Amino acid sequence: MAELGKVLLTGFTPDRARPLESVEAFVDFAGHHGELGFTELVVHWPIPETPFAAGLKTFERIATEALAQLG
């Protein structure tokens, strides 16, 4: 029997912006939640002037740099 993964949808958590503050913040956030058993993290695309606001450059760096640090 296949095991189901555990997905954390971060956009609706109280710390929604924290993982997108910096590459280091994302790595820390992802590492911590990985230790809790989550196998997938979903972060919202940055949308200015909304609860999902975050820097697009930082978001791009997370996509290109942070994932290598976690792997």
PDB file of N, CA and C in Angstrom, residues 1 7 12 21 29 32 34 41-42 50 52 57 64 67-68 71:
ATOM      1  N   MET A   1       0.853  -1.181   0.000  1.00  0.00           N
ATOM      2  CA  MET A   1       0.000   0.000   0.000  1.00  0.00           C
ATOM      3  C   MET A   1       0.894   1.238   0.000  1.00  0.00           C
ATOM      4  N   VAL A   7       0.818  17.431   3.049  1.00  0.00           N
ATOM      5  CA  VAL A   7       0.964  18.710   2.369  1.00  0.00           C
ATOM      6  C   VAL A   7       0.564  19.835   3.317  1.00  0.00           C
ATOM      7  N   PHE A  12      -2.633  29.999   4.187  1.00  0.00           N
ATOM      8  CA  PHE A  12      -3.743  30.187   5.104  1.00  0.00           C
ATOM      9  C   PHE A  12      -3.359  29.893   6.548  1.00  0.00           C
ATOM     10  N   GLU A  21      10.102  35.517   3.467  1.00  0.00           N
ATOM     11  CA  GLU A  21      10.881  36.693   3.855  1.00  0.00           C
ATOM     12  C   GLU A  21      12.286  36.662   3.271  1.00  0.00           C
ATOM     13  N   PHE A  29      12.010  27.308   7.651  1.00  0.00           N
ATOM     14  CA  PHE A  29      10.598  26.940   7.716  1.00  0.00           C
ATOM     15  C   PHE A  29      10.377  25.545   7.133  1.00  0.00           C
ATOM     16  N   HIS A  32      12.006  22.793   9.329  1.00  0.00           N
ATOM     17  CA  HIS A  32      11.214  22.553  10.550  1.00  0.00           C
ATOM     18  C   HIS A  32       9.968  21.717  10.231  1.00  0.00           C
ATOM     19  N   GLY A  34       9.498  19.832   7.633  1.00  0.00           N
ATOM     20  CA  GLY A  34       9.927  18.507   7.196  1.00  0.00           C
ATOM     21  C   GLY A  34      10.141  17.588   8.384  1.00  0.00           C
ATOM     22  N   LEU A  41       5.368  21.399   0.657  1.00  0.00           N
ATOM     23  CA  LEU A  41       4.957  22.734   1.103  1.00  0.00           C
ATOM     24  C   LEU A  41       4.418  23.478  -0.107  1.00  0.00           C
ATOM     25  N   VAL A  42       3.291  24.130   0.071  1.00  0.00           N
ATOM     26  CA  VAL A  42       2.718  24.939  -0.998  1.00  0.00           C
ATOM     27  C   VAL A  42       2.742  26.380  -0.520  1.00  0.00           C
ATOM     28  N   THR A  50      -1.832  42.402  -0.922  1.00  0.00           N
ATOM     29  CA  THR A  50      -2.778  41.383  -0.451  1.00  0.00           C
ATOM     30  C   THR A  50      -2.114  40.663   0.717  1.00  0.00           C
ATOM     31  N   PHE A  52      -1.006  37.960   0.584  1.00  0.00           N
ATOM     32  CA  PHE A  52       0.017  37.118  -0.033  1.00  0.00           C
ATOM     33  C   PHE A  52       1.178  37.931  -0.588  1.00  0.00           C
ATOM     34  N   LYS A  57      11.534  38.945  -6.288  1.00  0.00           N
ATOM     35  CA  LYS A  57      12.944  38.541  -6.413  1.00  0.00           C
ATOM     36  C   LYS A  57      13.283  37.475  -5.376  1.00  0.00           C
ATOM     37  N   THR A  64      15.043  28.952  -6.927  1.00  0.00           N
ATOM     38  CA  THR A  64      16.294  28.519  -7.568  1.00  0.00           C
ATOM     39  C   THR A  64      17.389  28.129  -6.591  1.00  0.00           C
ATOM     40  N   LEU A  67      15.672  25.331  -2.699  1.00  0.00           N
ATOM     41  CA  LEU A  67      15.377  23.918  -2.900  1.00  0.00           C
ATOM     42  C   LEU A  67      16.650  23.074  -2.959  1.00  0.00           C
ATOM     43  N   ALA A  68      17.715  23.635  -3.527  1.00  0.00           N
ATOM     44  CA  ALA A  68      19.005  22.912  -3.571  1.00  0.00           C
ATOM     45  C   ALA A  68      19.545  22.714  -2.155  1.00  0.00           C
ATOM     46  N   GLY A  71      17.628  19.719  -0.543  1.00  0.00           N
ATOM     47  CA  GLY A  71      17.753  18.407  -1.175  1.00  0.00           C
ATOM     48  C   GLY A  71      18.938  17.694  -0.730  1.00  0.00           C
TER      49      GLY A  71
END
